[in-house]
XYZ file of C-alpha atoms in Angstrom:
344
model
C -29.377 -47.035 -33.090
C -29.503 -43.050 -32.950
C -26.966 -40.429 -31.945
C -25.064 -40.660 -28.494
C -25.824 -38.889 -26.009
C -24.289 -36.052 -24.709
C -21.943 -37.529 -21.657
C -23.233 -36.640 -17.603
C -20.326 -35.008 -16.617
C -20.998 -35.487 -12.645
C -17.221 -33.743 -11.410
C -16.815 -30.392 -13.578
C -13.024 -31.227 -12.317
C -12.784 -34.350 -14.573
C -13.958 -32.484 -18.066
C -10.849 -32.655 -19.917
C -11.258 -28.491 -22.568
C -8.352 -30.498 -24.423
C -9.391 -33.082 -25.276
C -9.221 -32.608 -29.758
C -11.865 -33.162 -31.444
C -15.922 -31.897 -30.700
C -17.753 -33.300 -27.311
C -21.136 -32.766 -26.030
C -21.712 -32.670 -21.760
C -24.280 -32.728 -19.614
C -22.955 -31.039 -16.456
C -24.444 -32.489 -12.864
C -25.234 -29.695 -10.649
C -27.493 -31.900 -7.973
C -30.339 -30.025 -6.102
C -30.110 -27.830 -3.006
C -33.773 -29.644 -1.187
C -34.280 -32.480 -3.383
C -32.906 -35.686 -5.494
C -31.914 -35.268 -7.998
C -29.760 -32.733 -10.824
C -29.621 -29.256 -13.585
C -27.667 -30.336 -16.311
C -26.246 -27.930 -17.810
C -25.707 -28.306 -22.020
C -22.514 -27.913 -22.776
C -19.754 -28.565 -26.201
C -16.176 -27.819 -26.340
C -14.456 -27.888 -29.799
C -10.925 -28.622 -29.518
C -9.974 -27.904 -33.429
C -7.993 -30.109 -35.532
C -7.362 -27.289 -38.517
C -2.942 -26.993 -37.790
C -2.275 -23.438 -36.809
C -0.442 -21.292 -39.426
C 1.247 -19.120 -36.303
C 0.073 -18.224 -33.466
C -2.388 -20.374 -31.323
C -5.982 -17.686 -31.640
C -7.762 -17.204 -28.565
C -9.951 -19.276 -27.260
C -13.279 -18.416 -26.855
C -16.438 -19.529 -25.032
C -20.967 -18.168 -26.156
C -23.382 -18.409 -23.456
C -27.275 -18.206 -23.946
C -29.880 -19.173 -21.214
C -28.057 -17.163 -18.230
C -31.883 -15.477 -18.326
C -34.093 -18.833 -19.307
C -36.832 -16.527 -20.756
C -34.303 -14.638 -23.877
C -34.584 -17.471 -26.159
C -32.338 -15.815 -29.554
C -29.143 -16.919 -26.746
C -30.458 -20.163 -26.351
C -30.901 -21.239 -30.205
C -28.263 -19.335 -31.436
C -25.401 -21.226 -29.492
C -27.218 -24.641 -29.423
C -27.355 -24.278 -32.989
C -23.845 -23.911 -33.763
C -22.935 -26.506 -31.250
C -24.583 -28.958 -34.233
C -23.085 -26.539 -36.879
C -19.269 -26.250 -36.317
C -16.774 -29.161 -36.807
C -13.473 -30.300 -35.584
C -12.685 -29.954 -38.237
C -13.208 -26.341 -39.184
C -12.076 -25.125 -35.693
C -8.175 -24.407 -35.059
C -8.463 -23.464 -31.489
C -10.539 -23.716 -28.592
C -14.670 -22.935 -28.635
C -17.042 -23.666 -25.490
C -20.323 -23.886 -26.258
C -23.056 -23.948 -23.248
C -26.624 -22.763 -24.395
C -27.891 -22.766 -21.599
C -26.245 -21.782 -18.324
C -29.247 -21.439 -16.068
C -30.959 -24.401 -17.356
C -33.269 -25.207 -14.297
C -34.914 -21.396 -15.813
C -34.698 -21.771 -19.475
C -36.692 -25.581 -18.851
C -39.591 -22.544 -16.927
C -39.213 -20.222 -19.552
C -38.393 -17.211 -15.956
C -35.099 -15.184 -15.511
C -34.530 -16.358 -13.000
C -34.113 -19.959 -10.982
C -37.540 -21.865 -10.381
C -35.149 -23.569 -7.340
C -33.446 -21.201 -5.902
C -34.917 -18.321 -6.719
C -31.940 -17.022 -7.436
C -31.436 -14.537 -11.149
C -28.158 -16.043 -12.826
C -26.711 -12.696 -13.906
C -26.280 -11.961 -10.426
C -24.923 -14.385 -8.564
C -20.749 -14.258 -9.835
C -18.284 -14.975 -9.228
C -19.909 -17.543 -7.124
C -19.551 -20.143 -4.213
C -18.905 -23.708 -4.801
C -20.866 -24.127 -1.238
C -23.835 -22.174 -1.886
C -27.445 -23.161 -3.358
C -26.910 -24.296 -7.230
C -27.305 -20.386 -9.422
C -24.322 -19.532 -6.958
C -21.817 -23.472 -7.547
C -23.212 -23.180 -11.262
C -21.387 -19.088 -11.818
C -18.395 -20.487 -9.717
C -18.230 -23.850 -12.411
C -18.489 -20.854 -14.778
C -16.041 -18.500 -13.475
C -13.238 -21.093 -11.947
C -13.551 -24.011 -14.937
C -14.981 -21.645 -17.942
C -12.982 -18.152 -18.133
C -9.378 -19.851 -17.588
C -10.072 -21.717 -21.069
C -10.224 -18.621 -23.381
C -9.972 -15.186 -23.420
C -13.081 -14.045 -24.821
C -16.633 -14.339 -23.815
C -20.087 -14.015 -25.339
C -22.835 -13.168 -23.039
C -25.899 -13.239 -25.451
C -29.301 -11.582 -23.837
C -33.104 -10.556 -24.435
C -35.170 -8.377 -22.541
C -37.604 -11.359 -21.682
C -40.364 -9.536 -20.438
C -38.455 -6.496 -18.685
C -38.107 -4.210 -21.624
C -38.105 -4.004 -25.662
C -34.510 -2.962 -26.336
C -33.700 -1.668 -29.958
C -31.210 -4.496 -31.026
C -26.820 -3.670 -30.425
C -24.221 -5.419 -28.092
C -23.003 -3.684 -25.402
C -20.370 -3.420 -23.209
C -19.238 -1.846 -19.523
C -17.298 0.752 -19.728
C -14.074 -0.374 -19.791
C -10.898 1.735 -18.013
C -7.691 -0.248 -20.078
C -8.048 1.390 -22.875
C -6.243 -1.642 -24.793
C -8.616 -3.661 -23.401
C -11.703 -1.523 -24.202
C -11.367 -1.461 -27.903
C -9.942 -4.424 -29.096
C -14.157 -5.109 -26.930
C -15.445 -2.577 -29.362
C -14.307 -3.423 -32.192
C -15.058 -7.482 -31.457
C -18.320 -5.862 -30.800
C -19.275 -3.996 -34.352
C -18.586 -7.562 -35.300
C -22.171 -8.341 -34.518
C -23.215 -5.421 -37.237
C -25.885 -4.441 -34.618
C -27.816 -1.305 -36.066
C -26.058 0.101 -31.958
C -23.078 -0.711 -29.257
C -24.600 0.392 -25.920
C -21.477 1.173 -23.212
C -23.739 1.403 -20.265
C -24.109 1.017 -16.553
C -22.295 -0.928 -14.267
C -23.596 0.599 -11.055
C -26.586 -1.043 -11.393
C -26.366 -4.812 -10.010
C -23.490 -6.486 -8.644
C -22.566 -10.107 -9.459
C -22.730 -10.133 -13.753
C -21.327 -12.368 -16.404
C -19.706 -9.681 -18.269
C -18.658 -7.821 -15.249
C -16.810 -10.651 -13.916
C -15.471 -11.460 -17.318
C -14.537 -7.543 -18.361
C -12.284 -7.869 -14.618
C -10.282 -10.993 -15.560
C -8.600 -8.767 -18.735
C -11.518 -10.600 -21.221
C -12.749 -9.443 -24.415
C -16.413 -9.718 -23.033
C -19.204 -8.543 -24.844
C -22.968 -8.552 -23.621
C -25.506 -7.997 -26.085
C -29.927 -7.360 -26.025
C -31.413 -9.495 -28.961
C -34.745 -9.376 -29.189
C -37.330 -9.417 -26.287
C -41.053 -10.181 -25.208
C -39.914 -13.993 -24.079
C -40.410 -14.817 -27.941
C -37.592 -14.878 -31.200
C -36.557 -12.196 -33.573
C -35.556 -13.890 -36.570
C -33.403 -10.707 -37.322
C -31.792 -11.125 -33.732
C -31.263 -14.314 -34.297
C -29.436 -13.842 -37.705
C -27.530 -11.186 -35.798
C -26.657 -13.697 -32.463
C -25.218 -16.260 -35.053
C -23.279 -14.899 -37.953
C -21.915 -12.945 -34.931
C -20.290 -14.988 -32.947
C -19.255 -16.725 -36.300
C -18.136 -13.313 -37.216
C -15.795 -13.541 -33.852
C -14.206 -17.213 -34.752
C -13.421 -15.151 -38.329
C -11.849 -12.483 -37.092
C -9.508 -14.234 -34.346
C -9.424 -17.228 -37.536
C -10.825 -20.013 -35.277
C -12.618 -20.447 -38.714
C -10.880 -19.981 -41.896
C -13.576 -18.313 -44.341
C -13.707 -14.225 -43.586
C -15.728 -11.306 -41.502
C -19.302 -11.067 -42.821
C -21.864 -8.590 -43.514
C -24.674 -9.200 -41.399
C -27.025 -6.316 -42.785
C -26.063 -5.998 -46.078
C -29.116 -2.711 -46.148
C -27.806 -1.341 -43.885
C -24.063 1.187 -45.168
C -23.129 2.602 -41.354
C -21.413 0.683 -38.796
C -22.964 0.501 -35.760
C -23.767 3.355 -34.074
C -21.406 3.866 -30.710
C -24.416 5.015 -27.829
C -23.466 5.494 -24.193
C -25.986 5.054 -21.211
C -23.176 4.413 -18.355
C -24.671 6.515 -15.610
C -27.787 5.820 -13.151
C -29.499 8.796 -14.001
C -30.187 7.153 -17.531
C -32.306 4.654 -16.390
C -35.660 6.939 -16.096
C -37.908 5.173 -13.386
C -41.505 4.838 -13.719
C -43.046 7.893 -11.713
C -45.979 5.821 -11.302
C -48.121 3.164 -11.172
C -49.816 2.686 -14.405
C -50.794 1.901 -17.798
C -47.187 2.347 -20.157
C -48.158 3.681 -23.939
C -45.458 4.347 -26.208
C -45.208 6.839 -28.593
C -42.077 6.073 -29.987
C -40.115 3.296 -31.146
C -37.366 1.536 -30.593
C -33.959 3.242 -32.355
C -35.268 6.245 -32.707
C -34.055 9.818 -32.271
C -35.377 11.770 -29.739
C -34.236 15.551 -29.136
C -34.777 16.843 -25.707
C -38.538 17.530 -24.432
C -39.914 14.721 -27.364
C -42.762 13.400 -25.828
C -41.696 9.315 -25.501
C -45.284 7.897 -23.926
C -48.257 8.537 -21.728
C -49.081 7.052 -18.066
C -52.907 6.041 -18.332
C -54.581 5.828 -14.799
C -57.673 4.085 -15.103
C -59.133 4.615 -11.316
C -60.165 7.824 -13.656
C -61.888 7.067 -16.866
C -61.773 10.651 -17.250
C -58.718 11.539 -16.704
C -55.797 12.853 -18.566
C -52.428 10.991 -18.995
C -49.235 11.919 -17.586
C -46.921 12.762 -20.099
C -43.829 11.487 -19.710
C -40.602 13.763 -22.200
C -37.733 12.991 -23.536
C -34.943 14.463 -20.655
C -32.283 15.177 -23.440
C -31.526 14.203 -27.117
C -31.063 10.592 -28.045
C -31.482 6.862 -29.358
C -35.062 5.321 -27.252
C -32.829 2.174 -26.760
C -34.713 1.119 -24.127
C -38.193 0.956 -23.150
C -40.413 -1.224 -20.829
C -42.474 -4.203 -22.406
C -45.629 -4.873 -20.667
C -48.645 -2.344 -20.654
C -48.406 -2.714 -16.336
C -45.747 -0.657 -15.198
C -45.139 -0.325 -11.434
C -43.616 3.159 -9.761
C -39.667 2.083 -9.743
C -39.590 0.303 -12.625
C -36.862 1.380 -15.936
C -39.424 2.799 -17.782
C -36.868 4.158 -20.318
C -33.257 4.403 -21.701
C -32.082 7.000 -24.046
C -28.675 6.532 -24.348
C -26.058 9.174 -26.510
C -23.991 9.232 -29.285
C -20.581 8.190 -27.253
C -17.599 10.339 -26.790
C-alpha cells in the first residue's frame, strides 16, 4: 500500500492551520463553467520542536503564482517533502502551485479564466476561479503568517539577473527587515522595483498588511536553472533558520561570491524601457553586467529590408542590465530592458 494521498478540502474554512505535525492538502476550487475542480496543493507544518523563548513568526512560501515559472514550484514542492515537524518550531505553509491550472498548462495565466494570478489580489469569494484562489490566500493564509515569500522567474517574457525583489516600503522598520531577509537568499542582486506597473500583486497585498514580503526572479525561459533553484530552496530554508523555525545556522549559498547582495533600484515607470518598434532583438550585453551611459545594449533588426541597418539601443544611464526581453521577436511597446542603479 502506497503513501496516503493529500486530503482534498472542499471548504477552505475547514482547514485546521494549528493542527500539530505535517499535513498535505489539495484545496478544491470549483470550475466556473463546467464540473470539476482546480486542486491547489497545500502543505501545513506545525512544528513539534519546543520554542526556547518567543514563538517564531509563521512563514508561507509560494511557487507557481505564474504557471510557466518552474524554479519556485520545484523548490517549494521539495521543501514540502524535506521539512519535518520534528525539525520545526512554529508554522510553515507551502503552496508550490498557487495558480495550479496555469502550472498544468505551462502558461503565465490560468486557461480557466484567462486571469493572471499576480494581478488578482485581493480577490473575491464570488469571482472567477483565480479571484477565489487569491481571496483564499488573502483571508485564510495571510492571517496565519508574518513572512511571505513569492518565488518567481521570468517565464518567456524576460530574462533576469538572479535577484530577490521588493517594492519601495514607506515604513522604515518594515523596509529594514525586508532588506535583511531578502539578503538571506544570497543572490547577486536585490531589486527595489516599481509598484506603479500594475495592481493586484500578491506581494503588494502582503506588504500593505505590514508583512515581511520577498519576491524574486530565480531564472527564466520556462526552464529550470540549477543555480537559481539552489538559491530559491536554500534561501527559503535560510529564512526559516533566521527566524529560528529551523535550529541550524544560516548558510552561505554562493561561497564563490564573497560580497553581499548588491542593492539596486528601478522604482519608477521610466526605468522600464519600451521597445520603440517591432523587430528582432539582438542583445549585446549580458544580464547582470554593469553599463555606462551611451553603451550599446542591443540592436533591433527589420527583415522587411534585409539590407537595412539595425536600430541601435543605447543605455540611457549608468547601472546594471538587470532585465532584458527574452524572445527574439520584440513587439513595439513591450519592456525591452531595465537598467537598475545602485540604491541610495
